mmCIF file of C-alpha atoms in Angstrom:
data_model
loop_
_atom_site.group_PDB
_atom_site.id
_atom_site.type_symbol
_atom_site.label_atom_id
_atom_site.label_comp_id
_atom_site.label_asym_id
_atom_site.label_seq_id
_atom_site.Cartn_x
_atom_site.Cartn_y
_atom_site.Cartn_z
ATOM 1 C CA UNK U 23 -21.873 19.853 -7.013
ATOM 2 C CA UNK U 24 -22.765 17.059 -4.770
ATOM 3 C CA UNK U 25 -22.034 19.264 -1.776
ATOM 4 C CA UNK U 26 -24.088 16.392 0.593
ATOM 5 C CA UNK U 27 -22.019 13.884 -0.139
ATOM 6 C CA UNK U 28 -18.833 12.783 1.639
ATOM 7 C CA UNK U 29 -15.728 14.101 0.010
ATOM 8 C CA UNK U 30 -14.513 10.672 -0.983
ATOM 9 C CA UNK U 31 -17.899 9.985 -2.906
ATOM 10 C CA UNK U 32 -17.647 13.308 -4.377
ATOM 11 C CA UNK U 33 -14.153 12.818 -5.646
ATOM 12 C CA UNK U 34 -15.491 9.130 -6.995
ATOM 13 C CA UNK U 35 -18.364 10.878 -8.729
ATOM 14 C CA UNK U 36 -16.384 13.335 -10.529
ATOM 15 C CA UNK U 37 -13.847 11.060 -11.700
ATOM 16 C CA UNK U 38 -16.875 8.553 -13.385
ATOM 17 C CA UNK U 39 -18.838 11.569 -14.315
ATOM 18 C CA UNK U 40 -15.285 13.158 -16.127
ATOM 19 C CA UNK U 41 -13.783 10.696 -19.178
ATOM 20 C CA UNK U 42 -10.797 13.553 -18.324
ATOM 21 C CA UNK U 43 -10.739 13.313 -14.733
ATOM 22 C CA UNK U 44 -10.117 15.582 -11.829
ATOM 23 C CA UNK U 45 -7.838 18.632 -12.784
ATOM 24 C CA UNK U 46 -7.035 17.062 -16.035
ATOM 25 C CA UNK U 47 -5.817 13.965 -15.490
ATOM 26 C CA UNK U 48 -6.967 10.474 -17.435
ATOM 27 C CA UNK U 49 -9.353 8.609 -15.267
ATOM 28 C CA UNK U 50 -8.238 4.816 -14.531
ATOM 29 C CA UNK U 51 -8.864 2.522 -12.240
ATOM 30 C CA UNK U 52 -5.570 2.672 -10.381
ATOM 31 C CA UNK U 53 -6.204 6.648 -9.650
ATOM 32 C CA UNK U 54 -5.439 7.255 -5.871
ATOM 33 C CA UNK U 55 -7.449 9.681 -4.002
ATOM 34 C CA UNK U 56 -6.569 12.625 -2.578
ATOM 35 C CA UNK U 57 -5.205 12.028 1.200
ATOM 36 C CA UNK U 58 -7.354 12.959 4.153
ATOM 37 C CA UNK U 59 -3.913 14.244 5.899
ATOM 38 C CA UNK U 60 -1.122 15.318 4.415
ATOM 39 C CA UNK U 61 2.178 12.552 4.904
ATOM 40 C CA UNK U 62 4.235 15.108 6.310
ATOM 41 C CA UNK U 63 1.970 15.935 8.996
ATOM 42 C CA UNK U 64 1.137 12.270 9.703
ATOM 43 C CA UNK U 65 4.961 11.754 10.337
ATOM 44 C CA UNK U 66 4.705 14.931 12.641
ATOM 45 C CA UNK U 67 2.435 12.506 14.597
ATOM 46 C CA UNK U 68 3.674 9.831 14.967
ATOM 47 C CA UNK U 69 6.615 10.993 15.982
ATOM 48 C CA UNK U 70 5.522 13.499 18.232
ATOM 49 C CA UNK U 71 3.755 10.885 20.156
ATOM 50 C CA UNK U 72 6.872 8.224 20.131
ATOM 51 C CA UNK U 73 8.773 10.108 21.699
ATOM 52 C CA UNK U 74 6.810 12.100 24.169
ATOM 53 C CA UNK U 75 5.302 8.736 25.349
ATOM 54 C CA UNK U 76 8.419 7.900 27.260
ATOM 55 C CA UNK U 77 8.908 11.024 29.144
ATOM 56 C CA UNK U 78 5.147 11.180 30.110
ATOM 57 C CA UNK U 79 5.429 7.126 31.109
ATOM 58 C CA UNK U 80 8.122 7.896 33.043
ATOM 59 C CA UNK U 81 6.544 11.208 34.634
ATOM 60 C CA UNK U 82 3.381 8.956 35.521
ATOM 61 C CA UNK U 83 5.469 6.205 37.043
ATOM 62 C CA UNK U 84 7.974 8.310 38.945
ATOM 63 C CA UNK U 85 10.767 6.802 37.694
ATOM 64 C CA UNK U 86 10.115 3.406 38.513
ATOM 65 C CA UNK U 87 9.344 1.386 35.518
ATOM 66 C CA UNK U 88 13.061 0.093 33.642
ATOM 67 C CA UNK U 89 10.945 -0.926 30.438
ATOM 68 C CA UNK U 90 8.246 1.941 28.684
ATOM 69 C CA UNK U 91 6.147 -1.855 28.273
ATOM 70 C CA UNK U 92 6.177 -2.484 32.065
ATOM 71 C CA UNK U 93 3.518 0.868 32.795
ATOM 72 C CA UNK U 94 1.049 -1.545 31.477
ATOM 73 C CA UNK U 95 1.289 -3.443 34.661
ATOM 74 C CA UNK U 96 2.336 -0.247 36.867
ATOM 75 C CA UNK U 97 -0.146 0.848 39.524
ATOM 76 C CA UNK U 98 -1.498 3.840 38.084
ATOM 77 C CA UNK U 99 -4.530 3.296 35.748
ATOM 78 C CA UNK U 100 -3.607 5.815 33.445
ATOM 79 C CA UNK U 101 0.064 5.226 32.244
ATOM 80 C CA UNK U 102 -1.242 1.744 31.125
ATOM 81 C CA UNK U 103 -4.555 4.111 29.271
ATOM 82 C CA UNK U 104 -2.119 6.290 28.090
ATOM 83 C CA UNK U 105 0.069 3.579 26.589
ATOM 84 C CA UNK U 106 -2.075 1.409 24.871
ATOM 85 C CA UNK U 107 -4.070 4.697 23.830
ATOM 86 C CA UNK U 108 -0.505 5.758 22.357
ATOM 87 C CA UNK U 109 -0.040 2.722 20.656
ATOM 88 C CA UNK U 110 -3.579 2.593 19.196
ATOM 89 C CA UNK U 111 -3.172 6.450 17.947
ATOM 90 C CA UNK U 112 0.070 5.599 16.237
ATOM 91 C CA UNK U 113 -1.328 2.263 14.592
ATOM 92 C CA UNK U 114 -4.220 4.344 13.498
ATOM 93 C CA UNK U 115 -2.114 6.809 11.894
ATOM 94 C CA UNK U 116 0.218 4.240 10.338
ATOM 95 C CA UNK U 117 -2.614 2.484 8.695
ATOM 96 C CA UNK U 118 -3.460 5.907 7.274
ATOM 97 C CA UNK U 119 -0.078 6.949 6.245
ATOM 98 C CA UNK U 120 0.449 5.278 2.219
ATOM 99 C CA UNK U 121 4.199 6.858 1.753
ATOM 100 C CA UNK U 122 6.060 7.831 -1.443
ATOM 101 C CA UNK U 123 6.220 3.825 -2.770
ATOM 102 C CA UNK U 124 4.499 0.483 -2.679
ATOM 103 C CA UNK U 125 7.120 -0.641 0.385
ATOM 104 C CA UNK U 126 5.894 2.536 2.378
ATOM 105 C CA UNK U 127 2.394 1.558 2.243
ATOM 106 C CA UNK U 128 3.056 -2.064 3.250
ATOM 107 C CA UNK U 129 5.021 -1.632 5.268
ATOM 108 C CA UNK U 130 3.516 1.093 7.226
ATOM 109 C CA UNK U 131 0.398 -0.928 7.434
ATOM 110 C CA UNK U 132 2.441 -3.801 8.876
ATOM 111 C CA UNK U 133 3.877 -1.469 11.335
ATOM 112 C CA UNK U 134 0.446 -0.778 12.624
ATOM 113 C CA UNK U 135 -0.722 -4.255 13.099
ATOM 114 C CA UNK U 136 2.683 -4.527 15.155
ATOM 115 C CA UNK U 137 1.654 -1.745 16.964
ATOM 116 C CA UNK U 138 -1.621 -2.644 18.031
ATOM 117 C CA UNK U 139 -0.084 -6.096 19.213
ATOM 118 C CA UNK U 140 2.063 -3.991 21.061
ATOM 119 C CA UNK U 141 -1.169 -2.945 22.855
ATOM 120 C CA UNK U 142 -3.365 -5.459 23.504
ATOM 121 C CA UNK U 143 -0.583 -8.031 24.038
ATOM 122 C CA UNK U 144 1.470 -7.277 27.207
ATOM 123 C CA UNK U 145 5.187 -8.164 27.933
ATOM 124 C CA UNK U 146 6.409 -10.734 30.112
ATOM 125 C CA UNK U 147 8.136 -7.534 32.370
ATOM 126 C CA UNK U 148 9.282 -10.031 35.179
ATOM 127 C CA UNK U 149 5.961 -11.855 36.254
ATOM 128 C CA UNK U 150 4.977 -14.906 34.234
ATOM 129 C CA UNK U 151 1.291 -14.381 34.745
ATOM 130 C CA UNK U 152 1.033 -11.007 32.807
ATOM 131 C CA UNK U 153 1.854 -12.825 28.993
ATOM 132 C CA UNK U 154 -0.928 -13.522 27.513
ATOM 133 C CA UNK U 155 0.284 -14.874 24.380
ATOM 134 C CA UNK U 156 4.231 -15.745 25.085
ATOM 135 C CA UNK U 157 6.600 -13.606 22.662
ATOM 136 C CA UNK U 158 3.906 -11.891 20.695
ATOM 137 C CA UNK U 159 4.649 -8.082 22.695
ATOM 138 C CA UNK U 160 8.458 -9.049 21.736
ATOM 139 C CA UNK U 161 8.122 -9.685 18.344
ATOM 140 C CA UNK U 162 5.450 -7.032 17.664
ATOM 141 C CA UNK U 163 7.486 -4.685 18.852
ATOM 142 C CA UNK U 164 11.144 -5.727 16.684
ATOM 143 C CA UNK U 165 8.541 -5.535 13.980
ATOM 144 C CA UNK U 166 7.674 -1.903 14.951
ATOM 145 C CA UNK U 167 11.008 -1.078 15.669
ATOM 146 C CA UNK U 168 12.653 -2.085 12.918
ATOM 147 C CA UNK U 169 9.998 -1.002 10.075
ATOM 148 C CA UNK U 170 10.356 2.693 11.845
ATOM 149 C CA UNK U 171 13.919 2.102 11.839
ATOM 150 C CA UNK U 172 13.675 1.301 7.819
ATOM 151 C CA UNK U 173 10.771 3.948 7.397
ATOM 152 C CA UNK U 174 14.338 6.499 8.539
ATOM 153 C CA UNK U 175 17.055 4.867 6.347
ATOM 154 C CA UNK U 176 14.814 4.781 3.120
ATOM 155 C CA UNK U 177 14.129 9.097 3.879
ATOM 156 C CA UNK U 178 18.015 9.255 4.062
ATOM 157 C CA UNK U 179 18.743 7.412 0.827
ATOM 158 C CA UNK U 180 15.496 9.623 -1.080
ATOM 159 C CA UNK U 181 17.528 12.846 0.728
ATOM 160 C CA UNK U 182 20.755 11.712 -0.690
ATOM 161 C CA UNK U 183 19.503 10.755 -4.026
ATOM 162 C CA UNK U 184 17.399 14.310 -4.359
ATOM 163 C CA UNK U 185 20.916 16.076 -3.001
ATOM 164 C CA UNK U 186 23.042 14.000 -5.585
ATOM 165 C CA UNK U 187 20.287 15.379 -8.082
ATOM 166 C CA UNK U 188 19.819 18.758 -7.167
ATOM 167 C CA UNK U 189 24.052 19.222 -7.289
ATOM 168 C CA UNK U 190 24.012 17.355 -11.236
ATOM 169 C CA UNK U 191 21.176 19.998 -11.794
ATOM 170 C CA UNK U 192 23.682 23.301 -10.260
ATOM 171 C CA UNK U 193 26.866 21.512 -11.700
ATOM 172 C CA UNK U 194 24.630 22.068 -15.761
ATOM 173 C CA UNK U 195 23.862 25.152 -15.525
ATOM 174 C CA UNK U 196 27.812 26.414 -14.448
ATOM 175 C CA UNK U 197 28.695 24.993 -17.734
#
C-alpha cells in the first residue's frame, strides 16, 4: 500500500494499477472519487450555519440591525468577522458538496461563488458610500437564495418520487 501518499493519490494509483478497479468496478475515465465528507453531513452544515447566523447576528448587534447584511457595517468588529467568515464557510462547503445529479453540482458551485460575493461585496444598507460594486451583494444573494431555495424543491420531488416508488413496490407484493 502506498500508505505515504494522500488518499486521493492512493485511490488514483489503485484505479491505474487495477484494469478492474476499486471494489470491482471497471476503471474509466469518468470514475468519481470517493467524497472527503459525506453529502448528508455537508447539508448538516450548511444549514446549521444559515440559520444560526441570524440569531448570533442579531445577539451581537442587540437587536439593532433590520437586514442580517447590515452587521457588516455595524460597530462591533466581530458580527461583520463572523458574517463574512459564515459566508466563506458555507461557500467552501458548497463548492465541496457535488449532489445526487449534474444540476446539483453546478449549481451548488454557483451558489458558492454567490456566496462569497455575498462576502466580500457589501450592501448598499442605507449609506451610499458602503457599495462597492452597486447591485452585486443584491444579486449574489437572489442567486444564493434562490439556488438553496431550488437545492429544497428538487429533495421534495426525489422524496416524492422514492415515496411514489416505495408504495408501487408494497402495492406488488399484496398481490
Amino acid at each position: 500500500p502506498d500508505w505515504h501518499l494522500p488518499p486521493v493519490l492512493q485511490y488514483l494509483s489503485a484505479v491505474n494499477s487495477n484494469p478492474v478497479g476499486v471494489g470491482g468496478a471497471m476503471a474509466t475515465n469518468s470514475m468519481a472519487l470517493p467524497p472527503e465528507i459525506n453529502q448528508y453531513t455537508i447539508k448538516f452544515l450548511i444549514g446549521f450555519v444559515a440559520l444560526s447566523l441570524p440569531v448570533v447576528e442579531l445577539v451581537l448587534s442587540g437587536g439593532s440591525i433590520t437586514s442580517i447584511s447590515q452587521s457588516y457595517w455595524y460597530d462591533s468588529n466581530w458580527s461583520r468577522n463572523i458574517f463574512v467568515g459564515a459566508l466563506f464557510g458555507i461557500a467552501a462547503l458548497l463548492a465541496g458538496y457535488n449532489g445526487t445529479s449534474p444540476q446539483q453540482l453546478l449549481f451548488g458551485k454557483v451558489a458558492g461563488v454567490a456566496a462569497v460575493l455575498i462576502a466580500i461585496f457589501p450592501c448598499f444598507c442605507g449609506d451610499k458610500d458602503h457599495e462597492i460594486v452597486k447591485g452585486v451583494h443584491g444579486a449574489s444573494a437572489g442567486i444564493m437564495f434562490a439556488v438553496l431555495a431550488w437545492f429544497c424543491w428538487d429533495f421534495i420531488q426525489r422524496a416524492k418520487e422514492k415515496l411514489h416508488d416505495d408504495r408501487k413496490k408494497a402495492a406488488s407484493r399484496r398481490i
